[in-house]
mmCIF file of C-alpha atoms in Angstrom:
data_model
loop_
_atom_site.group_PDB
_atom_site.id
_atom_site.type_symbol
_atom_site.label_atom_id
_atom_site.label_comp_id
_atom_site.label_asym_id
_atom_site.label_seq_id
_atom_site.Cartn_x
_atom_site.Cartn_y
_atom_site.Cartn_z
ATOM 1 C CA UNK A 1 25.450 -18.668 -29.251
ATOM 2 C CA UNK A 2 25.428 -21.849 -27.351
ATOM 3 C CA UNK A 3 22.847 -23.344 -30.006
ATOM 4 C CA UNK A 4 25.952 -23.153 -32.201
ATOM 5 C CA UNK A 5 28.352 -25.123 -30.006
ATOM 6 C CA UNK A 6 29.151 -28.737 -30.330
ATOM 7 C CA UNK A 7 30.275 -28.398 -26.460
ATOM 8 C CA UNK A 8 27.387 -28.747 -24.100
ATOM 9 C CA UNK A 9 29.627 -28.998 -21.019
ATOM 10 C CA UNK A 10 33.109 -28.842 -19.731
ATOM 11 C CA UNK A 11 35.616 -30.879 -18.193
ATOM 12 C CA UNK A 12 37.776 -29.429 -15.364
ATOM 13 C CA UNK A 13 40.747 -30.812 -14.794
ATOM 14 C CA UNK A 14 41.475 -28.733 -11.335
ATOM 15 C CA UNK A 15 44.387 -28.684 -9.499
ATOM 16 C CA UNK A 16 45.750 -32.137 -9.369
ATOM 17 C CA UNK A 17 44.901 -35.444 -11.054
ATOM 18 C CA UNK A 18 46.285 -37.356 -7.823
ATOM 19 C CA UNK A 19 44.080 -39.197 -5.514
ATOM 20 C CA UNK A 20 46.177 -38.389 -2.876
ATOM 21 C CA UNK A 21 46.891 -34.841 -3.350
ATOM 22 C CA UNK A 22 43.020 -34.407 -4.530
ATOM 23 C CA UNK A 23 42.262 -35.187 -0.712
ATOM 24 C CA UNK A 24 44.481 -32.589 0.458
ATOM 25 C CA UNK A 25 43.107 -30.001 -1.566
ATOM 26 C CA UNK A 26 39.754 -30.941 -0.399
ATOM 27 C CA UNK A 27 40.888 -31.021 3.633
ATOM 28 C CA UNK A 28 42.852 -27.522 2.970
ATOM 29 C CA UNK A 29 40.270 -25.622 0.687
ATOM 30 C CA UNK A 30 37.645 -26.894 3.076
ATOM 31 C CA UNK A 31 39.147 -25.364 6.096
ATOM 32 C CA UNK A 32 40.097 -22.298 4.002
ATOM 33 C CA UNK A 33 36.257 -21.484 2.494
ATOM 34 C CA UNK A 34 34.738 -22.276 6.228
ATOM 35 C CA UNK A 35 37.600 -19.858 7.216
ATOM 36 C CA UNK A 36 36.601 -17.197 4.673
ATOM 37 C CA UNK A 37 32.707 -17.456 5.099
ATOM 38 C CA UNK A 38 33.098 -17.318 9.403
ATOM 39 C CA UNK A 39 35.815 -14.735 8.923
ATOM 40 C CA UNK A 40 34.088 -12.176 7.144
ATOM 41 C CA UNK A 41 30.673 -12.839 8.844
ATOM 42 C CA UNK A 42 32.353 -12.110 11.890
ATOM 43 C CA UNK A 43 33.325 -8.576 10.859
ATOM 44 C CA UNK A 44 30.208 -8.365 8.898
ATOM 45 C CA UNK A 45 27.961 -9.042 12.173
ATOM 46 C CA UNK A 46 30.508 -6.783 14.256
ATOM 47 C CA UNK A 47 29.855 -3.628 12.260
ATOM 48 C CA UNK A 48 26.402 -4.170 11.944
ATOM 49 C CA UNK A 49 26.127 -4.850 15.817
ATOM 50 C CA UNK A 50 28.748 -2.424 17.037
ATOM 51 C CA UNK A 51 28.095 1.320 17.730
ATOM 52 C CA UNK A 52 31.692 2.176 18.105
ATOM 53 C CA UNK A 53 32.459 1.364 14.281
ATOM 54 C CA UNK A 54 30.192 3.614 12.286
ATOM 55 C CA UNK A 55 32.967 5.215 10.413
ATOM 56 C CA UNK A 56 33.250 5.020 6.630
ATOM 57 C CA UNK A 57 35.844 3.097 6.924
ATOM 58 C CA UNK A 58 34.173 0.495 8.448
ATOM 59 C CA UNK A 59 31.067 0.604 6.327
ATOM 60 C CA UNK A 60 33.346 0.003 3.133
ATOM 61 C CA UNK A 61 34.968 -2.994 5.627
ATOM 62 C CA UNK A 62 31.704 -4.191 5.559
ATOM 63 C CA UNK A 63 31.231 -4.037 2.043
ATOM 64 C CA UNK A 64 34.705 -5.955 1.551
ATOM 65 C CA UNK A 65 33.910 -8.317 3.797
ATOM 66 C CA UNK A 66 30.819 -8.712 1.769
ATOM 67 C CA UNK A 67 32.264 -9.072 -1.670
ATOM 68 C CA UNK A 68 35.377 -11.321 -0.432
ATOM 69 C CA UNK A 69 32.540 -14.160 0.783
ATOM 70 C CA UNK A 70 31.186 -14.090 -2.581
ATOM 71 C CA UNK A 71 33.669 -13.637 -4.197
ATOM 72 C CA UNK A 72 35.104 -16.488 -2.607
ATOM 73 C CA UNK A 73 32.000 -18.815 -3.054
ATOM 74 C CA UNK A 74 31.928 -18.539 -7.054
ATOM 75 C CA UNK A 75 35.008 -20.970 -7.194
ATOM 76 C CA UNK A 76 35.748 -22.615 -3.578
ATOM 77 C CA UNK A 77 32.749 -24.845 -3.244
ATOM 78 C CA UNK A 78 33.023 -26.378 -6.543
ATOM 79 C CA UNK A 79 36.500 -27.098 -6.072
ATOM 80 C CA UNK A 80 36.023 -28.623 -2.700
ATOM 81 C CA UNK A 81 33.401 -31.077 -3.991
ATOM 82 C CA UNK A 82 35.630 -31.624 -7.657
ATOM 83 C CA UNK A 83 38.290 -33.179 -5.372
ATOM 84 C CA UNK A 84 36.118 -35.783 -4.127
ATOM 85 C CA UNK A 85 35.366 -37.118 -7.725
ATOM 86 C CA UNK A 86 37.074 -38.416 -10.802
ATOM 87 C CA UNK A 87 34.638 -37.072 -13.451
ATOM 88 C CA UNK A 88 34.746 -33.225 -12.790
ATOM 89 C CA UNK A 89 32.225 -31.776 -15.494
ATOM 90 C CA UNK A 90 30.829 -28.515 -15.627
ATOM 91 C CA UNK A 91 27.385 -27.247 -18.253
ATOM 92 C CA UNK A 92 28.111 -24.625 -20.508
ATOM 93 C CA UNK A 93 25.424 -22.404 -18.702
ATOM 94 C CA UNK A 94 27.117 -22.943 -15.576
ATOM 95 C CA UNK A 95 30.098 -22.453 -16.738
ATOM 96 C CA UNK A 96 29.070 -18.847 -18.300
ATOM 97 C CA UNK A 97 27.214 -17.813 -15.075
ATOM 98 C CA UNK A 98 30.692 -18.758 -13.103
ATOM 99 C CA UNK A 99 32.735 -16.411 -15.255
ATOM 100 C CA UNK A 100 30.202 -13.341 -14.974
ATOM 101 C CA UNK A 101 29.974 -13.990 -10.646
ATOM 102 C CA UNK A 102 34.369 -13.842 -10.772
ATOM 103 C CA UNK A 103 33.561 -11.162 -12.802
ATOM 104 C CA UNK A 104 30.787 -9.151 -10.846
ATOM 105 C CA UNK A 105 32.430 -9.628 -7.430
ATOM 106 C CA UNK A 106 36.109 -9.216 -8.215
ATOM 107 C CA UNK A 107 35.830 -5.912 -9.502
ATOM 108 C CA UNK A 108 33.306 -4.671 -6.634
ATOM 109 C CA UNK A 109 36.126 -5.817 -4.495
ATOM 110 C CA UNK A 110 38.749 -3.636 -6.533
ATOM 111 C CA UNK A 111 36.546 -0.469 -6.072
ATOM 112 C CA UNK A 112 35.971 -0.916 -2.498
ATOM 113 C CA UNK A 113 39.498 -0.875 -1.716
ATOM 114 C CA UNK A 114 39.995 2.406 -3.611
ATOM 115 C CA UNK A 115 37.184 3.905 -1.675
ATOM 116 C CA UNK A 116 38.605 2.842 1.324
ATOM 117 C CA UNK A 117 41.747 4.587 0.120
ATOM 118 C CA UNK A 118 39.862 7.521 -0.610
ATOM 119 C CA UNK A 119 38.639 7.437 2.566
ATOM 120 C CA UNK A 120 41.946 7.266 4.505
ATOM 121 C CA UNK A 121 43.239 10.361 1.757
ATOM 122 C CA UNK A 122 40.516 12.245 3.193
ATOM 123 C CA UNK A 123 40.872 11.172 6.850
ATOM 124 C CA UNK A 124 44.500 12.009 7.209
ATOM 125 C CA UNK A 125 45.407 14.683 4.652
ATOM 126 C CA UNK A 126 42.067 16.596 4.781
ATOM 127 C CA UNK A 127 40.793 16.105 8.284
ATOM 128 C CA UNK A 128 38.778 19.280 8.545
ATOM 129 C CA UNK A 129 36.623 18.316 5.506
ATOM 130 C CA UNK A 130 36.209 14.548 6.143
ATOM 131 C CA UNK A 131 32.716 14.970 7.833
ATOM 132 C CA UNK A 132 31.496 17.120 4.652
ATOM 133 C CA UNK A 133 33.139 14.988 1.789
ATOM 134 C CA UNK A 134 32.777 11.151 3.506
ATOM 135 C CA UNK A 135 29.388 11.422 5.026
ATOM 136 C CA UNK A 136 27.033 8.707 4.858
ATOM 137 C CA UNK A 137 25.222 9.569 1.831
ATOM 138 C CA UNK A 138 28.619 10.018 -0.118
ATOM 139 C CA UNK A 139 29.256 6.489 1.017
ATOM 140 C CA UNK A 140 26.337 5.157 0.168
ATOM 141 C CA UNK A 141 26.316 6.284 -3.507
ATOM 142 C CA UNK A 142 30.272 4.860 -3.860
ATOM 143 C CA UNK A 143 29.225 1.546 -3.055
ATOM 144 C CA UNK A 144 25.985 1.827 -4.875
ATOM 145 C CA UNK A 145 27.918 2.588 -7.936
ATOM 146 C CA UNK A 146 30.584 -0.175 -6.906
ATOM 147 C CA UNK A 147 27.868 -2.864 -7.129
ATOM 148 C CA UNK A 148 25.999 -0.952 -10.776
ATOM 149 C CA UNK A 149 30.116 -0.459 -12.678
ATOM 150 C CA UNK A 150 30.929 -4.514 -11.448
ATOM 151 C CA UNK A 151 27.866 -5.227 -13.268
ATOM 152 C CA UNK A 152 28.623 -3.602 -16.385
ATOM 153 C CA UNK A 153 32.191 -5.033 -16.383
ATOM 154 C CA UNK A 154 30.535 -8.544 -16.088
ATOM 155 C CA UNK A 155 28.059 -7.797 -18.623
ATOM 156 C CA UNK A 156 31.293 -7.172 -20.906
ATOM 157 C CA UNK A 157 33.271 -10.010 -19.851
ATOM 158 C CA UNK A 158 29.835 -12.572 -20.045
ATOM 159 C CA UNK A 159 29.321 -11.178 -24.076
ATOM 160 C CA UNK A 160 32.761 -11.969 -24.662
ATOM 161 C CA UNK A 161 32.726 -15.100 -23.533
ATOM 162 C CA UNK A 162 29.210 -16.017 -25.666
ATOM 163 C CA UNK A 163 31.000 -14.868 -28.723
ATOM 164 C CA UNK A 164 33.516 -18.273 -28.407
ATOM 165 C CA UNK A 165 32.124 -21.024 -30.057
ATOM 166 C CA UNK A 166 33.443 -24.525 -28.736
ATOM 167 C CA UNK A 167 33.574 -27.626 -30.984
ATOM 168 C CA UNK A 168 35.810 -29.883 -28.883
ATOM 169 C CA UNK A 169 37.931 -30.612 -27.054
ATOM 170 C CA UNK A 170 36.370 -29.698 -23.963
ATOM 171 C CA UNK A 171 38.980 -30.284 -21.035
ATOM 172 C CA UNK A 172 39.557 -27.190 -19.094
ATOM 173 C CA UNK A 173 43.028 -26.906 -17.574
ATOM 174 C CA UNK A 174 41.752 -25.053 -14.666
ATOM 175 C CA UNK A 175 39.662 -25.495 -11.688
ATOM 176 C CA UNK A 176 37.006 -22.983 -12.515
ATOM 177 C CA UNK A 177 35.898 -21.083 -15.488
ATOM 178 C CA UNK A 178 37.634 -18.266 -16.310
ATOM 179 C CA UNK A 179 37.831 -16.205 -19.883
ATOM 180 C CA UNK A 180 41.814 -17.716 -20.119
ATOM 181 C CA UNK A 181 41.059 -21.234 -19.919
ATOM 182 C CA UNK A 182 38.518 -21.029 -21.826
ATOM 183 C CA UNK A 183 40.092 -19.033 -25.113
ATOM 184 C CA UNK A 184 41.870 -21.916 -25.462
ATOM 185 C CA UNK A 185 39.431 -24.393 -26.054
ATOM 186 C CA UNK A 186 37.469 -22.220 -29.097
ATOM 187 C CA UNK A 187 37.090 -22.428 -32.399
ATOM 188 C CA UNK A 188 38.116 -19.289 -33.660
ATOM 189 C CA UNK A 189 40.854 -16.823 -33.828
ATOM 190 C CA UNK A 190 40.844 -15.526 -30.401
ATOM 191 C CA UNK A 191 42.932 -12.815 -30.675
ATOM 192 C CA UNK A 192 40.396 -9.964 -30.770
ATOM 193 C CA UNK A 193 38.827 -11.091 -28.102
ATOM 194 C CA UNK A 194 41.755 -11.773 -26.291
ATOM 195 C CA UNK A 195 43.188 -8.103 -26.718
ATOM 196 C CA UNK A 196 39.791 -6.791 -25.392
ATOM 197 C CA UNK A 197 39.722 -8.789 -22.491
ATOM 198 C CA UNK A 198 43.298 -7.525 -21.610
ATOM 199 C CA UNK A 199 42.500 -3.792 -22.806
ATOM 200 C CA UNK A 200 39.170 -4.513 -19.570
ATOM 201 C CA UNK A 201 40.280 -6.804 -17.237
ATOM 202 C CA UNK A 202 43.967 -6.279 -17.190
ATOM 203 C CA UNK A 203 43.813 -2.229 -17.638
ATOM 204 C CA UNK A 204 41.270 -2.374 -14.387
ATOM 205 C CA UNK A 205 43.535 -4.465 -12.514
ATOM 206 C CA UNK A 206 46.496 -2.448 -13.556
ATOM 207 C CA UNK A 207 45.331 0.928 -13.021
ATOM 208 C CA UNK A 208 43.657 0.625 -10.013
ATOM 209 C CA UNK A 209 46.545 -1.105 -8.547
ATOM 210 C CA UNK A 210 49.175 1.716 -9.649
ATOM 211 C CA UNK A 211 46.186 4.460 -8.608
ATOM 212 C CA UNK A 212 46.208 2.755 -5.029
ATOM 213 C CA UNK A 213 49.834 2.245 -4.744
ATOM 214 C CA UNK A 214 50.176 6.054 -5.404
ATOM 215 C CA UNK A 215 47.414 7.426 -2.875
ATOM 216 C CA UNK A 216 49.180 5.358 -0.075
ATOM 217 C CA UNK A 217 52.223 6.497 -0.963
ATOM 218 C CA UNK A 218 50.758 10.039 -0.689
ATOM 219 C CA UNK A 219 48.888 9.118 2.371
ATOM 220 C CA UNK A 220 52.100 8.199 4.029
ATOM 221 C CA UNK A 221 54.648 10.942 2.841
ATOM 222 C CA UNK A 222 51.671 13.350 4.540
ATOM 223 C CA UNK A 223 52.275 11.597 8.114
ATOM 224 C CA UNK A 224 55.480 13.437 8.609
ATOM 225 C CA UNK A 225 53.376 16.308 10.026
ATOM 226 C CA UNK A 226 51.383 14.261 12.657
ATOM 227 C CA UNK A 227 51.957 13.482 15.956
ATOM 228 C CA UNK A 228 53.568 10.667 17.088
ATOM 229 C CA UNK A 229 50.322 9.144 18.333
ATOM 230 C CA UNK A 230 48.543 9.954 15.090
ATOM 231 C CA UNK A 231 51.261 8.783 12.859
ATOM 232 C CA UNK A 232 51.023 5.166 14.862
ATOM 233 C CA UNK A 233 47.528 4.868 14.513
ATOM 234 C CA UNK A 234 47.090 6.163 10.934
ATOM 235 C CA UNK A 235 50.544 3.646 10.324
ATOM 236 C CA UNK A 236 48.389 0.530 11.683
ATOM 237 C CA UNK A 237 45.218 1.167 9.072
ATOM 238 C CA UNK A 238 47.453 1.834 6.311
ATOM 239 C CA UNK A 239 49.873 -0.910 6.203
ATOM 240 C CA UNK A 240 46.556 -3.650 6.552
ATOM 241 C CA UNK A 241 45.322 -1.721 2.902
ATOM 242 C CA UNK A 242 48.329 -1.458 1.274
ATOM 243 C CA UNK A 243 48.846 -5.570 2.398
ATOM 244 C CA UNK A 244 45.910 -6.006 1.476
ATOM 245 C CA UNK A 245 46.622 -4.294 -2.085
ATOM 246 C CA UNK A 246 49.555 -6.170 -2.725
ATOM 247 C CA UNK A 247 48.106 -9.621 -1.763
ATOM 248 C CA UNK A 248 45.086 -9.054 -3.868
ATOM 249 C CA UNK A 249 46.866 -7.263 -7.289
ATOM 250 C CA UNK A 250 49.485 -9.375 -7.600
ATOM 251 C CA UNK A 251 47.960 -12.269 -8.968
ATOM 252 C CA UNK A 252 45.290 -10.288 -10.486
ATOM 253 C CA UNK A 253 47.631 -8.446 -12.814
ATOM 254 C CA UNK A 254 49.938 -12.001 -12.913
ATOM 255 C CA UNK A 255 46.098 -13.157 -15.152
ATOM 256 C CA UNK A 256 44.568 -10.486 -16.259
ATOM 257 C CA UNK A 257 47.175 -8.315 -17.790
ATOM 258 C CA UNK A 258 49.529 -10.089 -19.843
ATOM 259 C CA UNK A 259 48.953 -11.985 -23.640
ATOM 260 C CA UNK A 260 47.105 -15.452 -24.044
ATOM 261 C CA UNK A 261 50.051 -17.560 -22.333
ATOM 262 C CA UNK A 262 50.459 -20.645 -19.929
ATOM 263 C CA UNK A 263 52.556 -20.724 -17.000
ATOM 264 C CA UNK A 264 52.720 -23.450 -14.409
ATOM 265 C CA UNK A 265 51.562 -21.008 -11.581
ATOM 266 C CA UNK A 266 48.826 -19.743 -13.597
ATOM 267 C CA UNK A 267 46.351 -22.142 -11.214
ATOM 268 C CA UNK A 268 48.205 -21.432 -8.361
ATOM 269 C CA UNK A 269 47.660 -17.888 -8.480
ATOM 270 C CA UNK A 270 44.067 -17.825 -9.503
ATOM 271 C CA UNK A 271 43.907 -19.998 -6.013
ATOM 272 C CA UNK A 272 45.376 -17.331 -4.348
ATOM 273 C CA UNK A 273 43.410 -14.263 -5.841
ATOM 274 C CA UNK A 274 40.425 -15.781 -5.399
ATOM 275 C CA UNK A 275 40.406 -17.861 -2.674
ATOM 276 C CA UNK A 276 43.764 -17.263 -0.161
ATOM 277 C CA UNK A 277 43.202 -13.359 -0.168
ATOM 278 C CA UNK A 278 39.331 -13.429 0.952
ATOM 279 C CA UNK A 279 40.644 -15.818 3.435
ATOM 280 C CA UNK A 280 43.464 -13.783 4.906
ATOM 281 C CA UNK A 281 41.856 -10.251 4.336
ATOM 282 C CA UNK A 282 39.564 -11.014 8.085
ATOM 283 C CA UNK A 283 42.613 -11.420 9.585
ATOM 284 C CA UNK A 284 44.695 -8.282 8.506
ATOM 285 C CA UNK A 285 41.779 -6.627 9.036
ATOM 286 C CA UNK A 286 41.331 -7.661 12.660
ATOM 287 C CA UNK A 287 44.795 -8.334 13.782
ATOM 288 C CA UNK A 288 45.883 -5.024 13.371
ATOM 289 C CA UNK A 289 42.760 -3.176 13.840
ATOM 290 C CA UNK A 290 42.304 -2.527 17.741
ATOM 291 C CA UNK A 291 38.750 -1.148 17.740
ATOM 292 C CA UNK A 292 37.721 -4.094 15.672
ATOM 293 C CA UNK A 293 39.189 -6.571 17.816
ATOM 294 C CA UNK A 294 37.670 -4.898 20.937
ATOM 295 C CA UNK A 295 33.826 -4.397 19.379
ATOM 296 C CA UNK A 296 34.274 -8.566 18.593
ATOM 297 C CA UNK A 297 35.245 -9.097 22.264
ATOM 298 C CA UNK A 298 32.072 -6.793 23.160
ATOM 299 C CA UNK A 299 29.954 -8.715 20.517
ATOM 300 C CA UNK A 300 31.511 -12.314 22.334
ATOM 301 C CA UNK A 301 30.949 -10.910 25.484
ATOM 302 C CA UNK A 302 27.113 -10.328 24.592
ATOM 303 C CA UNK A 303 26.644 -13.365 23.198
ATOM 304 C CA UNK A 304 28.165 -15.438 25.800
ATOM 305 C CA UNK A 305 25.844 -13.358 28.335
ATOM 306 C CA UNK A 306 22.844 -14.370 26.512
ATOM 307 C CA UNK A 307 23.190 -17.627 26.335
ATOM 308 C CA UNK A 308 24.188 -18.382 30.347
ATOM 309 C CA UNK A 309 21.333 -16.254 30.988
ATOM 310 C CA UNK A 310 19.156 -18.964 28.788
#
């Protein structure tokens, strides 16, 4: 397909034309992608270090923690270093291999927080067969499959995307590559392509939003016959998910699900779904999480030994 384009690369516009403003995205996405990547190393090293958080729970943490840095990475370092120049082009190969990574990790992001939901269903409203139904080799195979179905979906999206042919122009109204920006530039009738992306993209985002909303819901209507105790601590995990949900769905559904049209927060949003909620997901997860906080202090407490010992 790209043998038939007239477009060899792209031109992203990104989220200002402003000198001035194009330094404080730089300064602020800078601080927010170091954030992310020390952020969810932190929790990633933590579990992996820390005996006391070998839970399933934590092992699909892990996994999330996992997926937000990458998922983070497809679109936060090129729009750090776009700010510092004037002439922001991107290859059409590049360009295609940046919409199948948003693709790949969002959605093993979206199936990691249902497993963790799963995983909290089981927890609190079937406690006598958690061991049985969540046990390591269950958990395993979820996130196996989590990693395999992303691929697939990307697969889709990617073939999609080679169907458009470009012949100009080629300025992209966005600061990454993304199926929406880019159904606007081609040379065709897009609206086939357009409803399939929807019918994939949007239907996953909408589904597994209203599917999470309604196992929390679930999850918290069963409290009422725990203790106090156990309805505080079960409270504390469930609110970080469902924040975590909400933060994350939003402006997934806002993109995804919704016909080929332009709104001035389109950008905005995209910043926030794939860059502000990998950022901010460490911290819900840590803030309100008291045996992750305490295995980090452990894991400082370690390190700081190690190194006076040196």
């Amino acid at each position: 397909m790209e043998q038939n384009n007239t477009v060899t690369e792209f031109i992203l516009l990104g989220l200002t034309q402003d000198p001035l403003k194009k330094k404080m995205v730089f300064v602020i996405f800078f601080i927010f992608y170091v954030g992310t990547v020390v952020g969810n190393l932190l929790i990633i090293v933590t579990i992996k270090s820390s005996r006391t958080l070998g839970s399933p729970m934590y092992f699909f943490l892990f996994h999330l923690s996992l997926a937000d840095s990458c998922f983070s990475t497809t679109t936060a370092p090129r729009l750090i270093v776009d700010s510092l120049f004037s002439q922001r082009t991107i290859s059409y190969n590049e360009c295609m291999t940046q919409v199948f990574a948003i693709h790949f990790f969002g959605p093993v992001e979206v199936l990691v927080l249902i497993f963790m939901a799963i995983d909290r269903y089981v927890a609190i409203c079937k406690p006598l067969h958690y061991p049985t139904i969540m046990r390591q080799q269950v958990c395993t195979i979820l996130v196996v499959l989590a990693w395999i179905v992303a691929f697939i979906h990307s697969t889709t999206e990617i073939m999609l995307a080679l169907k458009l042919p470009f012949c100009g122009p080629n300025l992209i109204n966005h600061y990454c590559c993304d199926l929406q920006p880019l159904l606007k530039l081609a040379c065709m009738d897009t609206y086939m392509i357009n409803l399939e992306w929807v019918s994939n993209s949007g239907s996953i985002c909408t589904g597994s939003f209203v599917f999470l909303m309604i196992s929390y819901i679930v999850i918290l209507h069963s409290l009422r016959n725990h203790s106090a105790e156990g309805r505080r601590k079960a409270l504390s995990t469930c609110i970080s998910h469902i924040i975590v949900v909400v933060l994350f769905f939003g402006p997934c559904i806002f993109i995804y699900a919704r016909p080929p049209t332009t709104f001035p927060m389109d950008k905005m949003m995209s910043v926030f779904y794939t860059i502000g909620t990998p950022f901010l997901n460490p911290f819900i997860y840590t803030l309100r999480n008291a045996e992750v906080k305490n295995a980090m202090r452990k894991l400082c407490h370690i390190t700081t030994t190690s190194e006076s010992r040196r």
